[in-house]
mmCIF file of C-alpha atoms in Angstrom:
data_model
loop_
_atom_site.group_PDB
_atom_site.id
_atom_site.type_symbol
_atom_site.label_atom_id
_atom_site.label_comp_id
_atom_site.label_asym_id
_atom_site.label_seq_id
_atom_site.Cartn_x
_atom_site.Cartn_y
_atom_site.Cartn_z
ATOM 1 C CA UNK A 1 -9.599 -13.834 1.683
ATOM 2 C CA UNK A 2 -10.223 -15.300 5.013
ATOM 3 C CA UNK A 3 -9.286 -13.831 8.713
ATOM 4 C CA UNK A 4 -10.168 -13.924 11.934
ATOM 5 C CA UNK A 5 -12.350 -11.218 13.212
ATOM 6 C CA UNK A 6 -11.297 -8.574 16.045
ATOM 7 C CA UNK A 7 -13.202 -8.530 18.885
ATOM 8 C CA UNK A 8 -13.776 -5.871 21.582
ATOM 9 C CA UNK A 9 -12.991 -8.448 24.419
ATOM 10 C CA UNK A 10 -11.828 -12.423 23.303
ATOM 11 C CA UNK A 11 -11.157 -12.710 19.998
ATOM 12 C CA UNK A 12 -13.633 -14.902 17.822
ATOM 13 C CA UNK A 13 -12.582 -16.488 14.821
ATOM 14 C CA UNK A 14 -15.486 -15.634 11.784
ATOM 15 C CA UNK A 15 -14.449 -15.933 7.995
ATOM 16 C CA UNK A 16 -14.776 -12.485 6.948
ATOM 17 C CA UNK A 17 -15.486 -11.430 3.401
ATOM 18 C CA UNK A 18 -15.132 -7.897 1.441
ATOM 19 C CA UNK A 19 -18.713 -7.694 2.472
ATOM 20 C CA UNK A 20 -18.170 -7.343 7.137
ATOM 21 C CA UNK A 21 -21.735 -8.054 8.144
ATOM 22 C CA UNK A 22 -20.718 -7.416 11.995
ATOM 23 C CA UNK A 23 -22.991 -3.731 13.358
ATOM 24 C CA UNK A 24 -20.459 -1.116 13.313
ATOM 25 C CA UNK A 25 -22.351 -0.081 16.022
ATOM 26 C CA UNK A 26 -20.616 -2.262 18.154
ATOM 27 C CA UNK A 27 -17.416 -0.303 18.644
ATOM 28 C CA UNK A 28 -16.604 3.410 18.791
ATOM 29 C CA UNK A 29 -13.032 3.734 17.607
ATOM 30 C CA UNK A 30 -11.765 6.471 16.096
ATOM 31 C CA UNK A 31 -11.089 5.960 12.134
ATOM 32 C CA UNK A 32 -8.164 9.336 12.360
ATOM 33 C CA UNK A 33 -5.413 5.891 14.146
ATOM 34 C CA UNK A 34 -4.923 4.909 10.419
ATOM 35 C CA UNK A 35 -6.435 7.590 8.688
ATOM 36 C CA UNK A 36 -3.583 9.194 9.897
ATOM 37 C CA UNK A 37 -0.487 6.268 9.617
ATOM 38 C CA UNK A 38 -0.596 6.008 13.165
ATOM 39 C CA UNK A 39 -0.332 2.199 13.778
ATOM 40 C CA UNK A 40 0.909 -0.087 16.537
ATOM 41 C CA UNK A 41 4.500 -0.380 15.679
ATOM 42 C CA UNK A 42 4.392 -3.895 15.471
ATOM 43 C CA UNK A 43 2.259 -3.463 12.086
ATOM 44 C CA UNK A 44 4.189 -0.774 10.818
ATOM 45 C CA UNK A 45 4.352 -2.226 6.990
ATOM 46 C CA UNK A 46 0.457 -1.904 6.630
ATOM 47 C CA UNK A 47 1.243 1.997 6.822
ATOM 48 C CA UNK A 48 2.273 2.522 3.652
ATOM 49 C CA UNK A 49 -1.008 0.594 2.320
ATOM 50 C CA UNK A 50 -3.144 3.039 4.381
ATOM 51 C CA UNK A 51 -1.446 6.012 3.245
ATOM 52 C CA UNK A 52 -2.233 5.254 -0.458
ATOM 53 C CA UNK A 53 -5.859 4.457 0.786
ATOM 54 C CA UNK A 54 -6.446 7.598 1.906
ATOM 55 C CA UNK A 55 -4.599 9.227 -1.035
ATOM 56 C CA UNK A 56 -7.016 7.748 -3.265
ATOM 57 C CA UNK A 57 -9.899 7.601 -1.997
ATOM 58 C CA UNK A 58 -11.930 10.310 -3.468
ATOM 59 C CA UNK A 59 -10.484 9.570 -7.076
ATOM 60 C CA UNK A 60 -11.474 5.923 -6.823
ATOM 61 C CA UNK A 61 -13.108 4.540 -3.600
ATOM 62 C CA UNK A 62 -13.469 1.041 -4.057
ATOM 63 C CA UNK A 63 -10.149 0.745 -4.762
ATOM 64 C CA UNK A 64 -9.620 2.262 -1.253
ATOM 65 C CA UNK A 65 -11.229 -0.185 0.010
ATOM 66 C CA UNK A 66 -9.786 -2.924 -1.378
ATOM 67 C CA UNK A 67 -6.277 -1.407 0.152
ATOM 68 C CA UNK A 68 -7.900 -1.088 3.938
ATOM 69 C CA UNK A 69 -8.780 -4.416 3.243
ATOM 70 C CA UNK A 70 -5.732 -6.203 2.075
ATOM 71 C CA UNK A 71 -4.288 -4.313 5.087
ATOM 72 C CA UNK A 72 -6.449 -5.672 7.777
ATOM 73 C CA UNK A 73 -5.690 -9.066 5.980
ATOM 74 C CA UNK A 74 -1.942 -8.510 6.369
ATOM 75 C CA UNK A 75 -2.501 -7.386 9.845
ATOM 76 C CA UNK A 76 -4.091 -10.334 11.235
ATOM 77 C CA UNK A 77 -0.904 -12.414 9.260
ATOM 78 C CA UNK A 78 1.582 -10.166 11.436
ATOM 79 C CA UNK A 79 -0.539 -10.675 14.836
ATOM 80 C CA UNK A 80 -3.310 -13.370 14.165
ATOM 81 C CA UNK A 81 -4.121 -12.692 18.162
ATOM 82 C CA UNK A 82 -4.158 -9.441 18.687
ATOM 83 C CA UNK A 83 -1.534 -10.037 21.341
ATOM 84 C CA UNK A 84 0.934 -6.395 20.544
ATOM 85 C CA UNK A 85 -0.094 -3.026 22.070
ATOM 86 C CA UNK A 86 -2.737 -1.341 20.686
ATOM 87 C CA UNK A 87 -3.420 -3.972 17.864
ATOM 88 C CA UNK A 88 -6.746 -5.173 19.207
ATOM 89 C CA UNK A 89 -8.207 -1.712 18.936
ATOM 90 C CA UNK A 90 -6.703 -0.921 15.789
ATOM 91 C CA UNK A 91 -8.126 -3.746 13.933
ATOM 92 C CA UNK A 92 -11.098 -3.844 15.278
ATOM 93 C CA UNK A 93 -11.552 0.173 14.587
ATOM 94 C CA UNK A 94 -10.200 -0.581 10.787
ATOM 95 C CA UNK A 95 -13.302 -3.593 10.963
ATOM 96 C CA UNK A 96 -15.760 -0.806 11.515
ATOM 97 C CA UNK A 97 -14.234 1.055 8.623
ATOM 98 C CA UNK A 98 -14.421 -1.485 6.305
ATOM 99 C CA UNK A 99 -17.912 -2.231 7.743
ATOM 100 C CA UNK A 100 -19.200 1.721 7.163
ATOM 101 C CA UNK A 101 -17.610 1.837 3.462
ATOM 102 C CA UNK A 102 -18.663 -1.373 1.856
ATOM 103 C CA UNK A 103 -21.433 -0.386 0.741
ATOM 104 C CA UNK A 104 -21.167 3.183 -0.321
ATOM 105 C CA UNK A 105 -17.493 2.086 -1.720
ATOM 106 C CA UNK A 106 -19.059 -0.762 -4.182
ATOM 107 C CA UNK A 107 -22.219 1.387 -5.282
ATOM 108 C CA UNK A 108 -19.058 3.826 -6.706
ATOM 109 C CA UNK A 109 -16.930 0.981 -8.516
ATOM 110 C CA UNK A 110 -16.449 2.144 -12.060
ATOM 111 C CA UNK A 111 -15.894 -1.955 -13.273
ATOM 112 C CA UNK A 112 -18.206 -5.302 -12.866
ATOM 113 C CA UNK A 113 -16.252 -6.857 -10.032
ATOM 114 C CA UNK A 114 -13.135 -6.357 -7.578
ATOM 115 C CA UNK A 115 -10.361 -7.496 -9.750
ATOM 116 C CA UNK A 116 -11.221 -4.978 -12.537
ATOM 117 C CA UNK A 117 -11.694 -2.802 -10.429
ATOM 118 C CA UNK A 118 -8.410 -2.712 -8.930
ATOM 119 C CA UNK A 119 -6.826 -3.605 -12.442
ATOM 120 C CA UNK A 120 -8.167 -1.016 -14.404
ATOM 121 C CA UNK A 121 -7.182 1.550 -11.626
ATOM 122 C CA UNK A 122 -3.277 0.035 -11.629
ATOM 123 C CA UNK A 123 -2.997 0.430 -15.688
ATOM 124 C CA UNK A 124 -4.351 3.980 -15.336
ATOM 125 C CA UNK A 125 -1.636 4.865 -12.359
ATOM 126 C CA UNK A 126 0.778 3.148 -13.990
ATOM 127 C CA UNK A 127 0.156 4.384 -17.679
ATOM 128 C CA UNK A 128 -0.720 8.218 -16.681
ATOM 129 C CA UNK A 129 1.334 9.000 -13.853
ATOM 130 C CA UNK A 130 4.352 6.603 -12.796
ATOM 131 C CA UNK A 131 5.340 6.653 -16.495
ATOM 132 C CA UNK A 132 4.955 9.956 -17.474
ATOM 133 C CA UNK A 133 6.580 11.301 -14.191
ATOM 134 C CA UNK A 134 9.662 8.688 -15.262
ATOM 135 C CA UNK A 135 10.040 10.168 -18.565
ATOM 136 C CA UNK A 136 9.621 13.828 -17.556
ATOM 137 C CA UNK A 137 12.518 16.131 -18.527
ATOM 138 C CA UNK A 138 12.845 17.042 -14.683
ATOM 139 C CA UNK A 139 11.700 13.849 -12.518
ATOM 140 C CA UNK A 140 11.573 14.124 -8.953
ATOM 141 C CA UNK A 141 13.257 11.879 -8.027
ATOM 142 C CA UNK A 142 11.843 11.480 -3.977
ATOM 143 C CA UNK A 143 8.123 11.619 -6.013
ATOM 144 C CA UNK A 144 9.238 8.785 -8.501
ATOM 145 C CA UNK A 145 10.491 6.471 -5.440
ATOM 146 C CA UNK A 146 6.866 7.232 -3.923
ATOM 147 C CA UNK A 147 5.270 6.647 -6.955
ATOM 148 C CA UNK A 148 6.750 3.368 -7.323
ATOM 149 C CA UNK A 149 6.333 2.325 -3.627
ATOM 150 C CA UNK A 150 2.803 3.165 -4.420
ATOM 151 C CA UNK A 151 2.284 0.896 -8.126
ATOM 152 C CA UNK A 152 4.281 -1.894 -5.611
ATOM 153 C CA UNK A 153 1.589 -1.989 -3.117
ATOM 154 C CA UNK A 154 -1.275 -1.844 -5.878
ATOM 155 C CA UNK A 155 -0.029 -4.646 -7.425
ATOM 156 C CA UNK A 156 0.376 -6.416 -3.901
ATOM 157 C CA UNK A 157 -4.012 -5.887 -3.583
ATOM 158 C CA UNK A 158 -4.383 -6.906 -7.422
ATOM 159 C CA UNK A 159 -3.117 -9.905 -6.594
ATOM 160 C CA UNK A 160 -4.622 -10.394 -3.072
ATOM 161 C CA UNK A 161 -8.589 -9.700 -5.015
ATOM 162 C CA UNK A 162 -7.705 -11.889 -7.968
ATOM 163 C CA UNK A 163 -7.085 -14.702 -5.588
ATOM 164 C CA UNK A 164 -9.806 -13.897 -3.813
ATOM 165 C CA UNK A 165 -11.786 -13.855 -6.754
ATOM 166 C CA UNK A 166 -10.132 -17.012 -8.681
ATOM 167 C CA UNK A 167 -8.887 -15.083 -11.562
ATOM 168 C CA UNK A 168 -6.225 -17.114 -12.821
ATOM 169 C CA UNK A 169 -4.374 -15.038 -15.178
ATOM 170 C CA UNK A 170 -3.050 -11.265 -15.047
ATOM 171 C CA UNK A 171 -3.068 -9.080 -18.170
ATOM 172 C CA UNK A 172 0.591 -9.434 -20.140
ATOM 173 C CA UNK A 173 0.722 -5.141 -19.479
ATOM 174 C CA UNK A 174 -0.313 -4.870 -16.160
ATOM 175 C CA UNK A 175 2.372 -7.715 -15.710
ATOM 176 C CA UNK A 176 5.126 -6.143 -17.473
ATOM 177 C CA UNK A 177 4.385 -2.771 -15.412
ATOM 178 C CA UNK A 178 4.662 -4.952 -12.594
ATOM 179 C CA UNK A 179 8.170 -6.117 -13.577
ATOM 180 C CA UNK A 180 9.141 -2.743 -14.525
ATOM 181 C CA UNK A 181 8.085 -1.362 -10.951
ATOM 182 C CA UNK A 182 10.111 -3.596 -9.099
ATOM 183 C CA UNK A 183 12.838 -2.900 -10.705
ATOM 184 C CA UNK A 184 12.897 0.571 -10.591
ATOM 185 C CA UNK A 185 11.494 0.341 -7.021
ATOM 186 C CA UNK A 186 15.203 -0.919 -5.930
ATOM 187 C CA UNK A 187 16.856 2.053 -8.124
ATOM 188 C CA UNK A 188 14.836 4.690 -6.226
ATOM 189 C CA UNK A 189 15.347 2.782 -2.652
ATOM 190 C CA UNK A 190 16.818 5.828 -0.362
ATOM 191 C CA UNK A 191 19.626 5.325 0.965
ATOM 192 C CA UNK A 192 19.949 5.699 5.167
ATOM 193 C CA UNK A 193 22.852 8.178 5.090
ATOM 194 C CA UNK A 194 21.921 10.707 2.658
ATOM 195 C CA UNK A 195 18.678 11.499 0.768
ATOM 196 C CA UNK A 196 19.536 10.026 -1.894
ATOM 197 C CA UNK A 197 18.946 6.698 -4.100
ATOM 198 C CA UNK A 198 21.145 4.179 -5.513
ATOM 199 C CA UNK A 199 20.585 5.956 -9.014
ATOM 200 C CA UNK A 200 21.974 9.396 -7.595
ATOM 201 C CA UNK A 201 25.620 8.314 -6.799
ATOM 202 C CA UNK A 202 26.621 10.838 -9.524
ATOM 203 C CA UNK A 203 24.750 13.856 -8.184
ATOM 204 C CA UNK A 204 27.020 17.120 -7.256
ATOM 205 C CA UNK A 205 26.041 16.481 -3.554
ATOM 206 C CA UNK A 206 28.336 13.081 -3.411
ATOM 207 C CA UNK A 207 31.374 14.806 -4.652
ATOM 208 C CA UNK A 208 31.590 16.642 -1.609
ATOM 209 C CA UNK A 209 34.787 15.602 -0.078
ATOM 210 C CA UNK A 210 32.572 15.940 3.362
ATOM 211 C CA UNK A 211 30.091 13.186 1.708
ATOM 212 C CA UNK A 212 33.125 11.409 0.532
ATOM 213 C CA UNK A 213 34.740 11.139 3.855
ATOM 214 C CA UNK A 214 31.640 10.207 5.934
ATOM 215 C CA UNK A 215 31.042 7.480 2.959
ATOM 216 C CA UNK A 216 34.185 5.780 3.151
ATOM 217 C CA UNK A 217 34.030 6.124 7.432
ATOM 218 C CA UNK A 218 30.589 4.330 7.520
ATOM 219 C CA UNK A 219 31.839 1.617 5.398
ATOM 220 C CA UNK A 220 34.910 0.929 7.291
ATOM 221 C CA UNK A 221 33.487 0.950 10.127
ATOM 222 C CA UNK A 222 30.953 -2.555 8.723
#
């Protein structure tokens, strides 16, 4: 994974590595802008990845890594020159980040490399809590759309460090969880009208003849 490095002032194009070797003691930005979801609204979709970064961070670090990563990755794609507001100092603060946690990040990964890393720690989320929240007698069902936004952007890194890394072939389980996570991912996509996902159309709450009337209004009105 290649990508042009944020500078401070004009931007300078370096390949950059999962190993920064730029000083993080060349900018002072705060690390709370994504810590906290708060990013330029023209990279909006990285906020999800740094929300599960955080989230799992203390359970498995590297593999928080490996999401800031793939999100600095994917926000160079959206704005390669730093041109939207605030985008410049939000990449280069997520740089010093990544710079700060290398080390301490790898010196806590449970496998040999990246990919395994990341691999093992999809299986286990997949396996131990997206699965066993499914078949629970009483599934939340706003909790099992987040868990499955969450195995979706997993998988999006697994595949981002195997390329990196050259591995050619995913595991036949981690693949069919894959499969099975996008799929359900689209049954437990909220709706915009009511809190409520395309599996839910049944619920007591959408026989209301209030809910019924808005329904049929909003889809006239397309």
């Amino acid at each position: 994974m290649t990508n042009t490095e944020p500078g401070a002032g004009a931007s300078s194009t370096q390949g950059l590595t999962r190993r920064p070797s730029r000083s993080a003691a060349t900018t002072t930005f705060s690390t709370e802008v994504f810590d906290n979801e708060v990013v330029p609204s023209s990279l909006s979709s990285i906020a999800p990845i740094l929300r599960i970064a955080k989230e799992i961070e203390t359970e498995r670090p590297r593999v928080a890594y490996l999401c800031r990563f793939y999100a600095f990755e994917k926000a160079h794609r959206l704005d390669p020159n730093s041109s939207g507001r605030g985008v410049r100092q939000f990449k280069t603060g997520l740089l010093q980040r990544l710079e700060r946690d290398n080390a301490s990040s790898l010196a806590s990964r449970v496998k040999k490399t990246d990919a395994k890393e990341i691999g093992s720690y999809y299986q286990q989320y997949y396996e131990h809590y997206v699965r066993a929240l499914d078949q629970g007698d009483q599934a939340d069902r706003a909790q099992l759309g987040k868990a499955y936004q969450t195995a979706g952007v997993l998988f999006e890194v697994l595949c981002a460090v195997n390329k990196t890394e050259k591995v050619e072939e995913v595991a036949p389980e981690i693949m069919a969880a894959a499969k099975d996570v996008q799929e359900k991912k689209e049954i437990y996509t909220p709706y915009n009208i009511l809190p409520l996902d395309a599996a839910g159309a049944s619920q007591s709450i959408m026989q209301l003849e209030e809910v019924i009337i808005h329904i049929v209004l909003y889809h006239s009105s397309d």
